mmCIF file of C-alpha atoms and ligand atoms in Angstrom:
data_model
loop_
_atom_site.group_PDB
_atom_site.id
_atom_site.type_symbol
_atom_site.label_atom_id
_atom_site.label_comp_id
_atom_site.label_asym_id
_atom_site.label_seq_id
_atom_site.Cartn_x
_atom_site.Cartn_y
_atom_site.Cartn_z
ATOM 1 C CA UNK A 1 166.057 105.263 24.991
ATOM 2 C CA UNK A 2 164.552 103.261 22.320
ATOM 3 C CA UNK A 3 161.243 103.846 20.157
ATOM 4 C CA UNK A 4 157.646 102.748 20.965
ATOM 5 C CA UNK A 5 154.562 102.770 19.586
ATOM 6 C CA UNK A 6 152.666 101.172 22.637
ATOM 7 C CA UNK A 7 152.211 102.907 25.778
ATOM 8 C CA UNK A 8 152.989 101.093 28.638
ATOM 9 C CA UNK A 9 151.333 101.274 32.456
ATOM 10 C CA UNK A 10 151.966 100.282 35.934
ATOM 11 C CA UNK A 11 149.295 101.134 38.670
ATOM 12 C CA UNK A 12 150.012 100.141 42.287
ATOM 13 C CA UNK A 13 146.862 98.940 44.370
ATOM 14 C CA UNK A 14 144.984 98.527 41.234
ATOM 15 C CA UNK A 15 143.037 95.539 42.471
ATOM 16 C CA UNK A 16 140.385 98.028 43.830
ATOM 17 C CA UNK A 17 138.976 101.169 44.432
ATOM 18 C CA UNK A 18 140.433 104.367 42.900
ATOM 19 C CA UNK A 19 143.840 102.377 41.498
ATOM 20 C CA UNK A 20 141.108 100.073 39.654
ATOM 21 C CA UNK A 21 139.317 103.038 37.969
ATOM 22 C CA UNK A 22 142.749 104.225 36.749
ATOM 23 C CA UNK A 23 143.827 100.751 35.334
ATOM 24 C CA UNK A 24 140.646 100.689 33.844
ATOM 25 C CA UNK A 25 140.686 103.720 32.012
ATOM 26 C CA UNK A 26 144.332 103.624 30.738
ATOM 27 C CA UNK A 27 142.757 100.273 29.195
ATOM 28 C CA UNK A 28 140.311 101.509 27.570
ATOM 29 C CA UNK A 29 142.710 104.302 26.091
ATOM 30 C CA UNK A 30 144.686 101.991 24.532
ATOM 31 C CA UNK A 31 147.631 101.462 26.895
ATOM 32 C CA UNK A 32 149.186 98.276 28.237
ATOM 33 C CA UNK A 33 148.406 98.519 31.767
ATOM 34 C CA UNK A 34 150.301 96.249 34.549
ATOM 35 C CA UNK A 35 147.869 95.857 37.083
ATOM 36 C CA UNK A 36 149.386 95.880 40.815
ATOM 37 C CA UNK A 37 148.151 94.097 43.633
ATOM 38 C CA UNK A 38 149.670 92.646 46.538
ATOM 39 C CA UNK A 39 147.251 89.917 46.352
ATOM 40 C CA UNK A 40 147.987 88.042 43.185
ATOM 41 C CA UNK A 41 143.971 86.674 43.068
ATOM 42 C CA UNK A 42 142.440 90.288 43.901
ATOM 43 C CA UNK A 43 144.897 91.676 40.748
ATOM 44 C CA UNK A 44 143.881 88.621 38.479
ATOM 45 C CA UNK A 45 139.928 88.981 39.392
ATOM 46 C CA UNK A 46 140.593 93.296 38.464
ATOM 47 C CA UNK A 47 142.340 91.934 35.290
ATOM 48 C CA UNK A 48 139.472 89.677 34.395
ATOM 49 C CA UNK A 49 136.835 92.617 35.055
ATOM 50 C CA UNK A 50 138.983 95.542 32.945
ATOM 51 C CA UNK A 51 140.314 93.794 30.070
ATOM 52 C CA UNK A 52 141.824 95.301 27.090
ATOM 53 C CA UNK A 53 145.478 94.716 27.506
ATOM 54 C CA UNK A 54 145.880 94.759 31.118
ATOM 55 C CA UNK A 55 148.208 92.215 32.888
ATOM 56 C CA UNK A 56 148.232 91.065 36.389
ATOM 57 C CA UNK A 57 151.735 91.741 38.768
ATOM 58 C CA UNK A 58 152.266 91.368 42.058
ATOM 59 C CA UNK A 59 153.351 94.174 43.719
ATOM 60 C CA UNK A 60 153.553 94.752 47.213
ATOM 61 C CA UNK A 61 155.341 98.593 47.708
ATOM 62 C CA UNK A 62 156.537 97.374 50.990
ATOM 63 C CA UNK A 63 158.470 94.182 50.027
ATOM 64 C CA UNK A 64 161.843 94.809 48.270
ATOM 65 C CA UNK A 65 161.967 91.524 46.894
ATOM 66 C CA UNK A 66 158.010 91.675 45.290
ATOM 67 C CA UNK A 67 159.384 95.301 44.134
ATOM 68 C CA UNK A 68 162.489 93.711 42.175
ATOM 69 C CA UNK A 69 160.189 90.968 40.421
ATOM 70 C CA UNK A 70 157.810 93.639 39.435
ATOM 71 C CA UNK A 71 160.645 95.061 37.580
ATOM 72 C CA UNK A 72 161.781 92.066 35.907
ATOM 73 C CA UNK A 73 158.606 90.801 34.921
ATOM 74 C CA UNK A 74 157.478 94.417 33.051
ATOM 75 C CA UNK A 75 161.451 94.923 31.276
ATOM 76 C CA UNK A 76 161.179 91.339 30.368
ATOM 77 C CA UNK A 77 157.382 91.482 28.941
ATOM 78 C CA UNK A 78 157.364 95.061 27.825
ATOM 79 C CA UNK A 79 160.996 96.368 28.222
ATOM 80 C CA UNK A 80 160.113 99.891 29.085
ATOM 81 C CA UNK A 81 157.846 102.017 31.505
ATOM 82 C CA UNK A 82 156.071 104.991 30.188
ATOM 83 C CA UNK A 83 153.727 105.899 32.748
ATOM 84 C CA UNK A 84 153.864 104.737 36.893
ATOM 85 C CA UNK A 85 150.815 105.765 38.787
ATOM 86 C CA UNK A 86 151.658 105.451 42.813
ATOM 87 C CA UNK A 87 148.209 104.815 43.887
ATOM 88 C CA UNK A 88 148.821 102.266 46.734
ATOM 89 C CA UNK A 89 148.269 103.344 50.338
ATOM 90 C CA UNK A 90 146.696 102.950 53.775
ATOM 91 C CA UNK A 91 144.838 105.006 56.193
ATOM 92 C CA UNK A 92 145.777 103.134 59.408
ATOM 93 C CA UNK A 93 147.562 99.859 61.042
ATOM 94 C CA UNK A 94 145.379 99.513 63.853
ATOM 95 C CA UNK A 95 142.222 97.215 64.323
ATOM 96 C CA UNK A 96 140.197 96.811 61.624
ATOM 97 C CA UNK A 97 136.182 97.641 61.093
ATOM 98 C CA UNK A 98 136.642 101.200 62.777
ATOM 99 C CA UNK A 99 134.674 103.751 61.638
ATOM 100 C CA UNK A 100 136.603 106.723 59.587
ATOM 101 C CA UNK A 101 136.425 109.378 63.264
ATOM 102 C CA UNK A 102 137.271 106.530 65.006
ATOM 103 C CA UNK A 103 140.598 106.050 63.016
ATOM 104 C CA UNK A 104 141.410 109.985 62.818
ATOM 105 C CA UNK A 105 140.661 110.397 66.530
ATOM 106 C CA UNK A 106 143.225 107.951 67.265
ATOM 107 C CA UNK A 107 145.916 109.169 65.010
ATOM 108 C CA UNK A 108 145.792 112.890 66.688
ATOM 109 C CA UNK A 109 149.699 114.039 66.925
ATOM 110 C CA UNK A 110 149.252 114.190 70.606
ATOM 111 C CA UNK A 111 148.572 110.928 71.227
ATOM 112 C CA UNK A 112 149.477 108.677 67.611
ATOM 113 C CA UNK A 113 151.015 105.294 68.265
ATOM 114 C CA UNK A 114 154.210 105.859 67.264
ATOM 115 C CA UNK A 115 154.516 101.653 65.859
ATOM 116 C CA UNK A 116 151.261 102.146 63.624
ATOM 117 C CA UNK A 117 152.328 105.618 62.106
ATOM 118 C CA UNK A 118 155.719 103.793 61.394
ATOM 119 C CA UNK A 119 153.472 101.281 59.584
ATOM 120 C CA UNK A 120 151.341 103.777 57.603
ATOM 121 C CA UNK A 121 154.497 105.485 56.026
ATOM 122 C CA UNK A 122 156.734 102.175 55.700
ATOM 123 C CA UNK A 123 153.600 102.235 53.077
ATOM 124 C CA UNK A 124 152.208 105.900 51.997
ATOM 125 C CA UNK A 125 155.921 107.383 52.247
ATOM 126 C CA UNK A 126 158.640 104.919 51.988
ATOM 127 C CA UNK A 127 157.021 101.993 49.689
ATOM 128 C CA UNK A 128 156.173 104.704 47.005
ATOM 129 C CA UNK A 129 159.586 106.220 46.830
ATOM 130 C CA UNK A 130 160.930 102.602 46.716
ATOM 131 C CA UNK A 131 158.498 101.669 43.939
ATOM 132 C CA UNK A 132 159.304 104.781 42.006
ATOM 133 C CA UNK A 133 163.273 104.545 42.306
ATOM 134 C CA UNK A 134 163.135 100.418 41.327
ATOM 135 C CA UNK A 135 161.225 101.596 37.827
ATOM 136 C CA UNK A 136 163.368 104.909 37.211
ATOM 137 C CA UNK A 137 165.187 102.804 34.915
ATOM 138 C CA UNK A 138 162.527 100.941 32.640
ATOM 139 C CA UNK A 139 160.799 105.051 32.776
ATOM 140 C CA UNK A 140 164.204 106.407 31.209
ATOM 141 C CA UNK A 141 164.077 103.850 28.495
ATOM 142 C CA UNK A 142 160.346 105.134 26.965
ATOM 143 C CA UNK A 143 161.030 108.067 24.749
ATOM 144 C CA UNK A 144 158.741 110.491 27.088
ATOM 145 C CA UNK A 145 157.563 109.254 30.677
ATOM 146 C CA UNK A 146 155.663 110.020 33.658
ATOM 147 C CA UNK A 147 154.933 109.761 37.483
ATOM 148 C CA UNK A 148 151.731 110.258 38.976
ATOM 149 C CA UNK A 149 151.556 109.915 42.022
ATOM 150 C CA UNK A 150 147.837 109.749 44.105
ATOM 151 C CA UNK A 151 148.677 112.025 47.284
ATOM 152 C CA UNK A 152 145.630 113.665 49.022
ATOM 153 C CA UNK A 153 144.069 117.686 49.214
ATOM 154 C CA UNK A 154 144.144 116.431 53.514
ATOM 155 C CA UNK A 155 148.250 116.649 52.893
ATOM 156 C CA UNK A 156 147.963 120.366 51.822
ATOM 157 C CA UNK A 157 150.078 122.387 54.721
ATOM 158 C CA UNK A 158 148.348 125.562 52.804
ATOM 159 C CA UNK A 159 144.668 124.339 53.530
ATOM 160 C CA UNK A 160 145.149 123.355 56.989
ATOM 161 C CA UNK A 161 147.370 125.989 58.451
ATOM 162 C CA UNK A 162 143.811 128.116 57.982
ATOM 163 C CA UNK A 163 141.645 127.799 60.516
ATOM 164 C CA UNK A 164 139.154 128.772 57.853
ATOM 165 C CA UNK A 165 138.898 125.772 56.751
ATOM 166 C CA UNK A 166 136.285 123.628 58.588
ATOM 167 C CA UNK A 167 137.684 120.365 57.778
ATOM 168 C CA UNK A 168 141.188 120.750 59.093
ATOM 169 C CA UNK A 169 140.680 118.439 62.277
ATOM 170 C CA UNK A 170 141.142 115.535 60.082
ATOM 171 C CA UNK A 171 144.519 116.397 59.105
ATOM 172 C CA UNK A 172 145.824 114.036 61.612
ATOM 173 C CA UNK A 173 149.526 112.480 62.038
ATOM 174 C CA UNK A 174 149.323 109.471 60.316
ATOM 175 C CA UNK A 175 147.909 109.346 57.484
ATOM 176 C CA UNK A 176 146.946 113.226 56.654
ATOM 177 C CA UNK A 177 150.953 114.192 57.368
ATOM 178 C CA UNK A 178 151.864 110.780 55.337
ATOM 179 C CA UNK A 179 150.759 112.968 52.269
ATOM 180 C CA UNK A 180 152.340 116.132 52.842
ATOM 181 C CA UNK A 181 155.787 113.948 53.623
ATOM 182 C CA UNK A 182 154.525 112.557 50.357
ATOM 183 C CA UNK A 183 154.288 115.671 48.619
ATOM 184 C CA UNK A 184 157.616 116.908 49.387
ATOM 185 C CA UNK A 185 159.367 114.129 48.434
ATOM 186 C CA UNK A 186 158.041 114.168 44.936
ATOM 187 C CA UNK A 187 158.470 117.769 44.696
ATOM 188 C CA UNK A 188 161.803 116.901 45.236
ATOM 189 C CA UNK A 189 161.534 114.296 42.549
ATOM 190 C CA UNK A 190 160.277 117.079 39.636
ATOM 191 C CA UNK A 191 162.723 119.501 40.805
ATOM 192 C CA UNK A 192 165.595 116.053 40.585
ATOM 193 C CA UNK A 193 164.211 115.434 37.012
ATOM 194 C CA UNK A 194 163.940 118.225 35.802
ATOM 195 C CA UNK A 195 166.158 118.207 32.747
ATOM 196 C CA UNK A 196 165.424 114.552 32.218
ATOM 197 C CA UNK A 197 162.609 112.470 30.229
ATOM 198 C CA UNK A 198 160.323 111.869 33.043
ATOM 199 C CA UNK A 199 157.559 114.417 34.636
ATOM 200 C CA UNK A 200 156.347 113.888 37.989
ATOM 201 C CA UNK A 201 152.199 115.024 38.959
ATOM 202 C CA UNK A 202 150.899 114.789 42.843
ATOM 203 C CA UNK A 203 147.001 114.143 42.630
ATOM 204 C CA UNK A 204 144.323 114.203 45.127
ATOM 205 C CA UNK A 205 140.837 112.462 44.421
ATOM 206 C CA UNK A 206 137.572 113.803 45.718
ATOM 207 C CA UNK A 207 136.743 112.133 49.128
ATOM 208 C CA UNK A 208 135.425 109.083 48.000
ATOM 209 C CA UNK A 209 133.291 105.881 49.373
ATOM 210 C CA UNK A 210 136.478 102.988 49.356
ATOM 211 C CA UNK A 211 137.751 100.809 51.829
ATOM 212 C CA UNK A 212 140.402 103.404 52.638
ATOM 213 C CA UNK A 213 137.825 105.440 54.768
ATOM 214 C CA UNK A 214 135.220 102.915 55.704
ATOM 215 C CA UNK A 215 133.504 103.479 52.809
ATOM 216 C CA UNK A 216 132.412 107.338 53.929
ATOM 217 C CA UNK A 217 133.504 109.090 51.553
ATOM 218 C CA UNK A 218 130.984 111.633 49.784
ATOM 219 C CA UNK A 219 131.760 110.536 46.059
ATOM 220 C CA UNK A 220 131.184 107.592 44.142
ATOM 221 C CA UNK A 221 134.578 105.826 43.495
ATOM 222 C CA UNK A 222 133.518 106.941 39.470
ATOM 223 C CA UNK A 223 133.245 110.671 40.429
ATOM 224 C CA UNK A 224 136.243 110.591 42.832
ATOM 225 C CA UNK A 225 138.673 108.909 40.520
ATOM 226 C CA UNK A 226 138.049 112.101 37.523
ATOM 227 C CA UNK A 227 140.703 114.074 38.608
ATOM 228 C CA UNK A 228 143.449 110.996 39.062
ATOM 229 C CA UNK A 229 142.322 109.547 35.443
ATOM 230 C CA UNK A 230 142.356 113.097 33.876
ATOM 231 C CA UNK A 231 146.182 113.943 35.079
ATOM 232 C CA UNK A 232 146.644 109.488 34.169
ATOM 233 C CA UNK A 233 145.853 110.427 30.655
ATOM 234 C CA UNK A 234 146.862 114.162 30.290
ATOM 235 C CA UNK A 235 150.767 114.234 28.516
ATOM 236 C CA UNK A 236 150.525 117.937 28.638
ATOM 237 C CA UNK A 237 150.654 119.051 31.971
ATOM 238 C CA UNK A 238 153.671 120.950 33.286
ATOM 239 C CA UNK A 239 155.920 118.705 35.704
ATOM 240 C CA UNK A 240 155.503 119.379 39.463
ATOM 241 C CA UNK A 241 151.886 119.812 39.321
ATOM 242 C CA UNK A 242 149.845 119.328 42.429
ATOM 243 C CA UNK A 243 146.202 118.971 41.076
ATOM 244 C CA UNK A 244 142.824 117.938 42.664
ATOM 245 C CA UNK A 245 139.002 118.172 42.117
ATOM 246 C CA UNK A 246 137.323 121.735 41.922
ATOM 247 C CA UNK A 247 136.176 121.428 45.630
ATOM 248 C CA UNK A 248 139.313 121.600 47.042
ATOM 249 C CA UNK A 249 140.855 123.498 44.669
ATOM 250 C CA UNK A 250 139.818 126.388 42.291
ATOM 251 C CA UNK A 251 138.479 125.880 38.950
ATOM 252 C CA UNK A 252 141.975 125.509 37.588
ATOM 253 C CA UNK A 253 142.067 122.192 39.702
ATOM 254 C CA UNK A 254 145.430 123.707 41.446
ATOM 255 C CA UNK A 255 145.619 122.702 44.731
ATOM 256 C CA UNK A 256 147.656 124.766 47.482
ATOM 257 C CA UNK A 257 151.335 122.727 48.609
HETATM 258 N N1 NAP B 1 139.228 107.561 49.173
HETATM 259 C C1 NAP B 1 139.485 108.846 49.363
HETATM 260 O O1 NAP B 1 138.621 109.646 49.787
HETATM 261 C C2 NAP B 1 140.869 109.385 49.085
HETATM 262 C C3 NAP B 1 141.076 110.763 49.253
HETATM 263 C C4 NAP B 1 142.337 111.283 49.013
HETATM 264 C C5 NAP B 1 143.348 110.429 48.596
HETATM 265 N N2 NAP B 1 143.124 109.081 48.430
HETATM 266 C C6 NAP B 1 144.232 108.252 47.953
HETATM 267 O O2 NAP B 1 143.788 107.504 46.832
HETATM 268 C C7 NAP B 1 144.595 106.318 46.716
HETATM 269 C C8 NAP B 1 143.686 105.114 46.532
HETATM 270 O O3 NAP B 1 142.931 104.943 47.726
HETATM 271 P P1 NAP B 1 141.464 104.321 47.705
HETATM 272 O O4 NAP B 1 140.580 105.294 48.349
HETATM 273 O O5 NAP B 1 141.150 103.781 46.379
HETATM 274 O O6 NAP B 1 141.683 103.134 48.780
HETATM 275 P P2 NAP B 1 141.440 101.559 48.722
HETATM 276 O O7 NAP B 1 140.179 101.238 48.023
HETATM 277 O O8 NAP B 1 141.652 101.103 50.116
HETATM 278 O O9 NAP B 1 142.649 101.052 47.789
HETATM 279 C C9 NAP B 1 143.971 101.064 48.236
HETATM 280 C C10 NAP B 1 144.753 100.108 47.371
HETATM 281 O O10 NAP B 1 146.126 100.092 47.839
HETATM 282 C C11 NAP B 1 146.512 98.750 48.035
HETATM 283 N N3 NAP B 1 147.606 98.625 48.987
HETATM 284 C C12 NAP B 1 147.650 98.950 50.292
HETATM 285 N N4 NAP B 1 148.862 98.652 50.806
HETATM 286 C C13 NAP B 1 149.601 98.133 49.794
HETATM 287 C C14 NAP B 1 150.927 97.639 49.678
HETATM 288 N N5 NAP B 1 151.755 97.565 50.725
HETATM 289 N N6 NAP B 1 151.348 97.213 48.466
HETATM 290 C C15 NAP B 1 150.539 97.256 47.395
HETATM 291 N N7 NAP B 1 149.258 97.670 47.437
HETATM 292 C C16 NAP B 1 148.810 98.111 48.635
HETATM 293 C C17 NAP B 1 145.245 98.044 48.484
HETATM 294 O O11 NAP B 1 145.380 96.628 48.369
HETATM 295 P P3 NAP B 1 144.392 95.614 49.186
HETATM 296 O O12 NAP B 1 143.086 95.588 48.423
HETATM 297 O O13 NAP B 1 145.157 94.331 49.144
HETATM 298 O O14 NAP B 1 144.250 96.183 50.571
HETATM 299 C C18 NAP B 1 144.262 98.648 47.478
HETATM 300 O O15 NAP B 1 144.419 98.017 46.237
HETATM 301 C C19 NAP B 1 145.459 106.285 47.967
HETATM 302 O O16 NAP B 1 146.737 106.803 47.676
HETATM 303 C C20 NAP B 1 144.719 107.205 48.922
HETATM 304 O O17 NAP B 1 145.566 107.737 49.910
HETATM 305 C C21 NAP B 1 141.894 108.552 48.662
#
């Protein structure tokens, strides 16, 4: 452990989208932030755009080696982690320029190719974890850390074991499932660090426009991203929180496992 004054950021698919809101408000709250992008001119153009002292690295959550030298550049530049937002993910693997019920359609459990739900949690699932355990180091040497981790309210077994709920035939087995298998994993991870340094939040943004679901979604990327920036910024909150906007959850932004 050693002592800092600066706080220090990493946010994974920060080139865009929600990640970009996130890198751009740790920014403007003072913290280092270590934008991630897979695509080294996509994460220098977000740099350019938020400014303050954010930093491009190139990070691709499925690539061990792009992992390692994520690592090495942030202990070498900053030499400690105290906050890693998991914010990278996909929806699908299959052709592009489908619209959002086209995608969810074909990802029904029934008839999911098995190759391209593979591909969706090599990313949603396995790259996070990956991600996370590379930087559990650097997090253990900031005095007080944190993992948040963007999961989704359409992961909530809870919400769509009711057939109450009118929106529960987009829970499909790809992507949807990616975010329970998601949740339960970094459950896991609280409940694992428990006695240690580092809390660990799950957080769902509204359903917002972005190229994750054609662009579809009902909220601006601003009004989606409120609840991810709020638990970003928040040191407070208790670890193993699963949190998401007032819609899908009740006013105390709780939302069901
Ligand atoms: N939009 C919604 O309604 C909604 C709802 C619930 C949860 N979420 C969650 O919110 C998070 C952000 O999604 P978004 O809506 O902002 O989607 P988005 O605009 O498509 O952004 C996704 C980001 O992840 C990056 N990415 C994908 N695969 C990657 C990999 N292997 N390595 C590194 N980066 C990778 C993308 O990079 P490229 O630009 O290079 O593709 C992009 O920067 C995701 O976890 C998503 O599941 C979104």
């Amino acid at each position: 452990m050693q002592t800092e004054t600066k706080k220090v950021a990493l946010v994974t698919g920060a080139n865009t989208g929600v990640g970009f809101q996130i890198a751009k408000s740790l920014a403007d709250n003072g913290y280092i932030v270590y934008v991630g992008a897979r695509n080294q001119e996509k994460g220098g153009a977000a740099v350019a755009e938020i400014g303050g002292q954010s930093k491009a690295v190139q990070l691709d959550i499925t690539d061990l080696q792009s992992i390692d030298a994520a690592v090495t550049q942030i202990q070498s530049e900053a030499g400690y982690l105290t906050l890693l937002v998991n914010n990278a993910a996909i929806s699908n693997a299959g052709n592009p320029g489908r619209t959002m019920e086209e995608v969810l359609g074909a990802q029904r459990a029934s008839i999911a190719p098995i190759d391209e739900m593979k591909t969706v949690w090599e990313t949603n699932v396995f790259g996070t974890l990956a991600v996370t355990q590379a930087f559990l180091p650097l997090l253990r040497k900031a005095e007080t850390a944190r993992i948040v981790t963007v999961s989704s309210a359409l992961g909530s077994l809870t919400l769509n074991a009711s057939p109450a709920n009118p929106y529960r035939s987009a829970f499909d087995a790809v992507y949807g499932a990616s975010k329970t298998a998601l949740n339960g994993i970094f459950l896991s991870l609280a409940i694992d660090l428990e006695s240690t340094n580092i809390k660990v939040h799950l957080v769902s943004p509204g359903f917002t426009a972005t190229a994750l679901n054609n662009f579809q979604g009902t909220d601006t990327v601003e009004e989606g991203s409120i609840e991810p920036i709020r638990v970003a910024l928040a040191e407070d909150m208790a670890t193993g929180s699963f949190t998401g906007p007032a819609n899908y959850a009740g006013s105390d932004n709780i939302v069901p496992w």
